[in-house]
PDB file of C-alpha atoms in Angstrom:
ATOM      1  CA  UNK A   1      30.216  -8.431  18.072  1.00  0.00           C
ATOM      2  CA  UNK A   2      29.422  -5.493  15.379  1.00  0.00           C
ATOM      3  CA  UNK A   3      26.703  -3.142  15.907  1.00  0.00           C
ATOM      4  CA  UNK A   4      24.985  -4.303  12.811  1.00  0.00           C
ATOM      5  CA  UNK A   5      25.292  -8.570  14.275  1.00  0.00           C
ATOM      6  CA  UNK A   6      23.912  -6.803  17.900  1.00  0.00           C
ATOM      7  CA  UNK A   7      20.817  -5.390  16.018  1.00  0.00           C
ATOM      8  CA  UNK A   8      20.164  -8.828  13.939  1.00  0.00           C
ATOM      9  CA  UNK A   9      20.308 -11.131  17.378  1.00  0.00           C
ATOM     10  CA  UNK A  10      18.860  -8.458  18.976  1.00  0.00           C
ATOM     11  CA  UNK A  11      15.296  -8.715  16.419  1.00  0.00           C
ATOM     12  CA  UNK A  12      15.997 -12.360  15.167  1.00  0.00           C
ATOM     13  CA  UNK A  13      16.619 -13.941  18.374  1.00  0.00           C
ATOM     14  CA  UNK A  14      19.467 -15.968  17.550  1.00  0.00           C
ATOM     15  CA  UNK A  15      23.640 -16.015  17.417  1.00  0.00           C
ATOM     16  CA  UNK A  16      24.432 -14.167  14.636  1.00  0.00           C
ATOM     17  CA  UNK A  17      28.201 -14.763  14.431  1.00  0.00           C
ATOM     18  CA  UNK A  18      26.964 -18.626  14.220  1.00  0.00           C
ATOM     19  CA  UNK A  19      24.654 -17.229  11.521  1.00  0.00           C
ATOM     20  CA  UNK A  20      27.930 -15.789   9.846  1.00  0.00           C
ATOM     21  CA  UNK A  21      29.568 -19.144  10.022  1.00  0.00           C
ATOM     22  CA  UNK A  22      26.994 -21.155   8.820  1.00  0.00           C
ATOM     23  CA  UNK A  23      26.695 -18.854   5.259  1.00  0.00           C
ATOM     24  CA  UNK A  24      28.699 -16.548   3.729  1.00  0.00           C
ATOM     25  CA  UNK A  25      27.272 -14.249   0.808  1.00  0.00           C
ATOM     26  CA  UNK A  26      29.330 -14.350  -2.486  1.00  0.00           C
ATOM     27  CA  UNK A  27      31.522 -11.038  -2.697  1.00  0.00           C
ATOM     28  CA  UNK A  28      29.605  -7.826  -3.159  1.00  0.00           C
ATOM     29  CA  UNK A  29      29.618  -6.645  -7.124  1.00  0.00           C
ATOM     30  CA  UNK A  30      28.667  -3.193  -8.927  1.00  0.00           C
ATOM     31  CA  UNK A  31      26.461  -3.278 -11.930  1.00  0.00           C
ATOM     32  CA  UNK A  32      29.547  -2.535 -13.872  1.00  0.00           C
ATOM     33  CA  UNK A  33      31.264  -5.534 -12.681  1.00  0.00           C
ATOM     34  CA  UNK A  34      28.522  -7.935 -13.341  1.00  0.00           C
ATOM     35  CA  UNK A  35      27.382  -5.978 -17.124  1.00  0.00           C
ATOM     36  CA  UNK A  36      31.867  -6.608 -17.425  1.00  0.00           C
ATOM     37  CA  UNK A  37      31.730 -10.433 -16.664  1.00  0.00           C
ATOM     38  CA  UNK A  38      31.359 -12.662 -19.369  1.00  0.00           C
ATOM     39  CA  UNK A  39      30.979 -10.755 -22.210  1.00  0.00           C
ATOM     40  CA  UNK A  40      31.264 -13.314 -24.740  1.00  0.00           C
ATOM     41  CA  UNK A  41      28.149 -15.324 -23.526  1.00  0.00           C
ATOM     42  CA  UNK A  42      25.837 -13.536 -25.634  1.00  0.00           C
ATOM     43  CA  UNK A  43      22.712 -15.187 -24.134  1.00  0.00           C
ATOM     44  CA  UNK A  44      24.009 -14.738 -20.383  1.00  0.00           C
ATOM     45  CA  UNK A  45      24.683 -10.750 -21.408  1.00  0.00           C
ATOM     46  CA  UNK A  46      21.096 -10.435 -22.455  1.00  0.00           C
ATOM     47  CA  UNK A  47      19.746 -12.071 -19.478  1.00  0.00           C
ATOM     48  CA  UNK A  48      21.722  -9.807 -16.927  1.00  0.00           C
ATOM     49  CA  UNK A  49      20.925  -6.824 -19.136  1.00  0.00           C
ATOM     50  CA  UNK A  50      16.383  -7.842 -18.818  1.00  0.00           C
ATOM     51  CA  UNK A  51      17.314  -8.391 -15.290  1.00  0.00           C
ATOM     52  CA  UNK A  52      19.053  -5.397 -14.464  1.00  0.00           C
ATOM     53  CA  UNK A  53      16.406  -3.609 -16.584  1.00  0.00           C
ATOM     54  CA  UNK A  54      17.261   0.636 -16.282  1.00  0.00           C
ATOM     55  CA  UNK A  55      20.189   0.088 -14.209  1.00  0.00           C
ATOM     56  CA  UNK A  56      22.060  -1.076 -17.348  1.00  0.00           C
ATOM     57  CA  UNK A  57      21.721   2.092 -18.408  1.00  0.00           C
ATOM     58  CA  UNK A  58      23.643   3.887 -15.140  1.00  0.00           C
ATOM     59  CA  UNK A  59      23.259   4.239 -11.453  1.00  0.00           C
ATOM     60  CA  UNK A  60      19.820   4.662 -10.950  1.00  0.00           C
ATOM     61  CA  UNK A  61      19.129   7.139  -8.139  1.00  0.00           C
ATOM     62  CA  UNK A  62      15.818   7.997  -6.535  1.00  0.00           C
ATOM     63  CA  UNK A  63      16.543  10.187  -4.213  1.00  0.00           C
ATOM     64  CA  UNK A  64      20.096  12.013  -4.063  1.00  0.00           C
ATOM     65  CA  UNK A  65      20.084  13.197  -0.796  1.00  0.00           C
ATOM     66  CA  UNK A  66      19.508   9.671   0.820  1.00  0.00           C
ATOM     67  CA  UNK A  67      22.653   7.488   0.566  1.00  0.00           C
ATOM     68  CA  UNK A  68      21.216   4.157   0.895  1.00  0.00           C
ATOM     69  CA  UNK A  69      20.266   1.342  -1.367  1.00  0.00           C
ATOM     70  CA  UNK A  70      17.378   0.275   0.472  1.00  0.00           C
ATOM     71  CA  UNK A  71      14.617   3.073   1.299  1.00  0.00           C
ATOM     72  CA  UNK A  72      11.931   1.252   2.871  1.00  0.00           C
ATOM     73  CA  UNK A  73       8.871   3.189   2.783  1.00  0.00           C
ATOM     74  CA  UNK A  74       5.523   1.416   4.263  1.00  0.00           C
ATOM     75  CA  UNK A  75       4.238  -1.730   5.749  1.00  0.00           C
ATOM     76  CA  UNK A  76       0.698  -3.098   5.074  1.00  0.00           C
ATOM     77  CA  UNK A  77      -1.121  -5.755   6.704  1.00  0.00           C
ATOM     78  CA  UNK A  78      -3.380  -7.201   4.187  1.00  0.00           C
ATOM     79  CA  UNK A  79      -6.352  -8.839   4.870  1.00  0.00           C
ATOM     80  CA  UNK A  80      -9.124  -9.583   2.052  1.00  0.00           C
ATOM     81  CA  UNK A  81     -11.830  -7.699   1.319  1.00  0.00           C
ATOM     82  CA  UNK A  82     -11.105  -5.291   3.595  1.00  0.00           C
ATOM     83  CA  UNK A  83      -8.918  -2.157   3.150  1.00  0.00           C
ATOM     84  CA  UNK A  84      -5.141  -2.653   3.723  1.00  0.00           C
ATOM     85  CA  UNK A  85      -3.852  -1.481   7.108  1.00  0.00           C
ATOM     86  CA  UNK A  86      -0.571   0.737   6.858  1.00  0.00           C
ATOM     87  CA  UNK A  87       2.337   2.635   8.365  1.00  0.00           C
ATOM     88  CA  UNK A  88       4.484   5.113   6.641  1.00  0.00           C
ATOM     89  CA  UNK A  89       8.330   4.386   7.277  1.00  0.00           C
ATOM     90  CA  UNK A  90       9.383   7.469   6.098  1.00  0.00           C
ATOM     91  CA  UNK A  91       7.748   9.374   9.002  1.00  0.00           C
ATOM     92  CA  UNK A  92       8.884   9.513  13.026  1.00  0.00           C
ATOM     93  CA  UNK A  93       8.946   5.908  13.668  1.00  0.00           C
ATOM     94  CA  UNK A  94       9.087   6.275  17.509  1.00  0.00           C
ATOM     95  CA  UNK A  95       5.286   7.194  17.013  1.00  0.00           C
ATOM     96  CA  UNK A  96       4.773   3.679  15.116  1.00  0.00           C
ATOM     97  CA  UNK A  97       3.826   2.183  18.015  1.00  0.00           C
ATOM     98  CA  UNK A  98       0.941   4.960  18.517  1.00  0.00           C
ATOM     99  CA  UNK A  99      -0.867   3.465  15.620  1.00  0.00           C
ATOM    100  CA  UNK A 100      -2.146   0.369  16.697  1.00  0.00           C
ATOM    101  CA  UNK A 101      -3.749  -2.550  13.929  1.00  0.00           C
ATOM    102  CA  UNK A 102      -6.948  -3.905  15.192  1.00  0.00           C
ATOM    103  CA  UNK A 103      -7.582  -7.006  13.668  1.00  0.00           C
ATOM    104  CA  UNK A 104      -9.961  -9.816  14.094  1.00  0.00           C
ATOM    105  CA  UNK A 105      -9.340 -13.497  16.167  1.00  0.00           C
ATOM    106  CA  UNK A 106      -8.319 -16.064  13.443  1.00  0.00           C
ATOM    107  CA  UNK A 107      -8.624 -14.012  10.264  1.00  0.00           C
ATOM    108  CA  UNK A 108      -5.806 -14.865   7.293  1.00  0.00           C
ATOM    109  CA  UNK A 109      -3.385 -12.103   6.478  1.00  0.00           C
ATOM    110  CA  UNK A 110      -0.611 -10.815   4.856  1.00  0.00           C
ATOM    111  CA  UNK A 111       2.148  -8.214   5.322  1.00  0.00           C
ATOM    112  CA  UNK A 112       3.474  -6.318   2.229  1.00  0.00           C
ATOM    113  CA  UNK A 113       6.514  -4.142   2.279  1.00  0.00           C
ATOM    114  CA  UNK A 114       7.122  -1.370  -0.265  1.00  0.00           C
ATOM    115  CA  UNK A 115      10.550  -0.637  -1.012  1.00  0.00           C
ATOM    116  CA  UNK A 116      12.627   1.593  -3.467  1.00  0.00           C
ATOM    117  CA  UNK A 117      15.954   0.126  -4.371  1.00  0.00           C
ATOM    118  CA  UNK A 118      19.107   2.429  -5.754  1.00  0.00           C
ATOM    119  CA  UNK A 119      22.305   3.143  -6.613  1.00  0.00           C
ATOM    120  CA  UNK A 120      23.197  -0.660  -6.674  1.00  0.00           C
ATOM    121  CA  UNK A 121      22.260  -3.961  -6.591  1.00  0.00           C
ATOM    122  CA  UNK A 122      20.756  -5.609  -3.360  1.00  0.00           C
ATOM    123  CA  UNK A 123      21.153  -9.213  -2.346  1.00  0.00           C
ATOM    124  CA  UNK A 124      19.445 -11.679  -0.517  1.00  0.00           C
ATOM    125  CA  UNK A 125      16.712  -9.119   1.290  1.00  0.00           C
ATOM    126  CA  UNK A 126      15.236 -10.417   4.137  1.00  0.00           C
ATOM    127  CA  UNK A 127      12.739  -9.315   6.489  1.00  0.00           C
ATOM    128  CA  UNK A 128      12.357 -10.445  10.038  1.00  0.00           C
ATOM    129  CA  UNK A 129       9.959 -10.185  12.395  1.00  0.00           C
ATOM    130  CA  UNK A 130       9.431 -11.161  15.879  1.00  0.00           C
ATOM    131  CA  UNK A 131       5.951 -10.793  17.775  1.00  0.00           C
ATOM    132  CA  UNK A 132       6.160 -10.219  21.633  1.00  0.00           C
ATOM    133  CA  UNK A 133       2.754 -10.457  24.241  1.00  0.00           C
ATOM    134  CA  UNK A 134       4.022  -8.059  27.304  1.00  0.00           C
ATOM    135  CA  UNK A 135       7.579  -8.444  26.501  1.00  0.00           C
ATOM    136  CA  UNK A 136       7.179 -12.065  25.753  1.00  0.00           C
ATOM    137  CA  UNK A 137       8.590 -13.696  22.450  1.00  0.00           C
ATOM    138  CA  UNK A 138       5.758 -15.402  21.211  1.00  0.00           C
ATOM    139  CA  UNK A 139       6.461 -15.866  17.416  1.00  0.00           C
ATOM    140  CA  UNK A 140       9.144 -15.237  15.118  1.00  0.00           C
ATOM    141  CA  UNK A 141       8.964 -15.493  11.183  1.00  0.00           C
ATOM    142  CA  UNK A 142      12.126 -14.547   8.648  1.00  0.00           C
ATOM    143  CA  UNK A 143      11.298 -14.161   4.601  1.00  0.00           C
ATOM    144  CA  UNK A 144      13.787 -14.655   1.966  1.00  0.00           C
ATOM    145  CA  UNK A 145      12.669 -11.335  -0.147  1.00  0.00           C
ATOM    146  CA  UNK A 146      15.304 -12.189  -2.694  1.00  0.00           C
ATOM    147  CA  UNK A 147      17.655  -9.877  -4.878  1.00  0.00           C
ATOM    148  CA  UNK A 148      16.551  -6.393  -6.449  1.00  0.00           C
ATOM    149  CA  UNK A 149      18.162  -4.119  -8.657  1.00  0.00           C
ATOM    150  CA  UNK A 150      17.755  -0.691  -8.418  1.00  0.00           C
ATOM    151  CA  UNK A 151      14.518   0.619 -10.022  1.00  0.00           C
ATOM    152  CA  UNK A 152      13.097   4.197  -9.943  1.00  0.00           C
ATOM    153  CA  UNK A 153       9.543   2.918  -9.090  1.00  0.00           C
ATOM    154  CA  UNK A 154       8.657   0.860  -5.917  1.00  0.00           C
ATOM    155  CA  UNK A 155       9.563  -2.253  -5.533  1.00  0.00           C
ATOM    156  CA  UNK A 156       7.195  -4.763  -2.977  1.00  0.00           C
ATOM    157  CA  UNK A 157       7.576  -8.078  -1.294  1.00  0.00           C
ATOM    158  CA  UNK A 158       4.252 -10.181  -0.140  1.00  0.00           C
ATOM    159  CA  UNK A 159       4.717 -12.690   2.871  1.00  0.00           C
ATOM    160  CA  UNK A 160       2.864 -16.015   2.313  1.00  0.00           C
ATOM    161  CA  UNK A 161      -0.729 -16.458   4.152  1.00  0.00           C
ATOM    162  CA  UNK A 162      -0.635 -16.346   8.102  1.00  0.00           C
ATOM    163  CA  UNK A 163      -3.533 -16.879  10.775  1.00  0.00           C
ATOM    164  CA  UNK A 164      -4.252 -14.857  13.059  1.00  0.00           C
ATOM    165  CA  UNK A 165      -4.556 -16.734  16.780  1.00  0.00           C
ATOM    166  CA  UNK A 166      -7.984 -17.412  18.294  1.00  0.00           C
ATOM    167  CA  UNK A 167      -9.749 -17.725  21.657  1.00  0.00           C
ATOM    168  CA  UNK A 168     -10.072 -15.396  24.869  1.00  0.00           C
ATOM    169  CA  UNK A 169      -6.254 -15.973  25.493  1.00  0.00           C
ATOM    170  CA  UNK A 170      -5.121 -14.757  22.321  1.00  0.00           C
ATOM    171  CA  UNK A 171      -7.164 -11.646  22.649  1.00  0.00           C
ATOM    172  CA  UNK A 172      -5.139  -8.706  23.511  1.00  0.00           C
ATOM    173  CA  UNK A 173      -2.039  -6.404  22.598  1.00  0.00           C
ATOM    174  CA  UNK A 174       1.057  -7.366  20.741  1.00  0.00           C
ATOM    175  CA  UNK A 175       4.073  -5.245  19.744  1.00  0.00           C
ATOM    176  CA  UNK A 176       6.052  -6.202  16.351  1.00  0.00           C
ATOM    177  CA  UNK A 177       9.520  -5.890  15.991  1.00  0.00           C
ATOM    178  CA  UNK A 178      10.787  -5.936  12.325  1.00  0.00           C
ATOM    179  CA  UNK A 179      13.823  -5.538  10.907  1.00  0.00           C
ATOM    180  CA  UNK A 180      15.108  -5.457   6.948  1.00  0.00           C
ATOM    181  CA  UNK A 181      18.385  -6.861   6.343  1.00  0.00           C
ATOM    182  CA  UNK A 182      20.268  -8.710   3.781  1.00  0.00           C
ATOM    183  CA  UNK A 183      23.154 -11.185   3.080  1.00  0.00           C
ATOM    184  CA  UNK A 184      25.975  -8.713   4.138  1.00  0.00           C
ATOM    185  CA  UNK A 185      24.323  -7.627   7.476  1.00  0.00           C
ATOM    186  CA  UNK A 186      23.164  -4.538   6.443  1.00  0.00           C
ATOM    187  CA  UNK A 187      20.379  -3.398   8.570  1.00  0.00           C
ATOM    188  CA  UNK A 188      18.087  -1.434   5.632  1.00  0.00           C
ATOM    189  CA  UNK A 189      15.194  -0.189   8.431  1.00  0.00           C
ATOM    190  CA  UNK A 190      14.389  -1.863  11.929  1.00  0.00           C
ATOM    191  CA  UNK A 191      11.054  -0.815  13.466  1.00  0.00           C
ATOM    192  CA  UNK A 192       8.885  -1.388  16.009  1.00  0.00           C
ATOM    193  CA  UNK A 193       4.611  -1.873  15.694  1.00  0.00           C
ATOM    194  CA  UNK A 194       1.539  -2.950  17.504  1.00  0.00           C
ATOM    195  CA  UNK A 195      -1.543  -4.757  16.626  1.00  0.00           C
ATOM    196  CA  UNK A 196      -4.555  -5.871  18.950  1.00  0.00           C
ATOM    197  CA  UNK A 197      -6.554  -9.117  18.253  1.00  0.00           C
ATOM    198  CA  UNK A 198     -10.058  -8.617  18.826  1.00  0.00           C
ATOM    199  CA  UNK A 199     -13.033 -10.887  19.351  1.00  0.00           C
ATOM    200  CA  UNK A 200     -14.321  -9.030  16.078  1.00  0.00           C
ATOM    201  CA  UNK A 201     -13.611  -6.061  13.638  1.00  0.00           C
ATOM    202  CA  UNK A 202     -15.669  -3.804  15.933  1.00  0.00           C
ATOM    203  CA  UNK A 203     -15.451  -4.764  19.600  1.00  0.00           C
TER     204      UNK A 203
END
């Protein structure tokens, strides 16, 4: 087993060489190989070109001295009418875990990632996350975040609405491990967070 497939069963929980078996990604293609392929559908060539947007244009690069295509920069946890929660993923993120989310017994959230994609197209983003209760798996969610190209201002990616548990017993600490990957295994950013559920915002 690779040390990218040890990091993915490692967060997701699963086998990924059965993973691998079960799907393989279509064959990884530049910009120039996709702007190259059928040139003489006119209408396809303008679709590629308004999805590709600046990248048309040439390799779009944010930041030269980072050679990735995925820079993943913070996570937010999203809960209305109240100010979004975040961490910077640019910073230390052993200290992650330092900066604990307090949130309240069975309110609805989100999570929104903000992401800068370069250099070249990115497919089939995924993020993964897996909640543990003192080093107990106790939920695990994966999100289809879809395919970017690269863009000099931030991308994001919304999950759908989840609840937050309720009652005495779901009071207490949780730590977070998340992980963004795509179709070819790449592991963009895998982190680690906490959050503590709370009988209310203030307790």
């Amino acid at each position: 087993m690779t040390e990218k497939e040890e990091v993915l069963t490692e967060v997701e929980g699963g086998d990924a060489e059965e993973s691998s078996l079960a799907y393989r990604p279509p064959p990884e293609k530049t910009i120039e190989q996709i702007l190259e392929a059928d040139r003489e559908d006119e209408s396809l060539q303008k679709y590629k070109e308004m999805l590709l947007g600046e990248a048309k244009e040439g390799k779009v690069i944010v930041d030269p001295s980072d050679e990735r295509k995925v820079i993943v920069k913070r996570l937010a946890l999203c809960v209305q009418d109240r100010p979004d929660m975040e961490l910077d993923l640019t910073s230390d993120l052993s200290q992650l875990k330092k900066q604990v989310f307090v949130i309240k017994e069975g309110i609805s959230y989100k999570i929104r990632i903000d992401f800068i994609v370069q250099r070249e197209i990115v497919h089939g983003l995924k993020y993964v996350q897996k909640t543990c209760r003192m080093g107990v798996p106790v939920d695990k969610m994966t999100h289809m975040v879809g395919s970017y190209p690269p863009k000099t201002e931030l991308q994001s990616y919304t999950t759908p609405l989840e609840d937050a548990p309720t009652g005495m017993v779901s009071r207490g600490s949780y730590t977070v491990h998340s992980l963004f990957t795509d179709d070819d295994k790449n592991v963009h950013l895998k982190w680690e967070w906490c959050f503590e559920i709370r009988k209310d915002w203030k307790d």
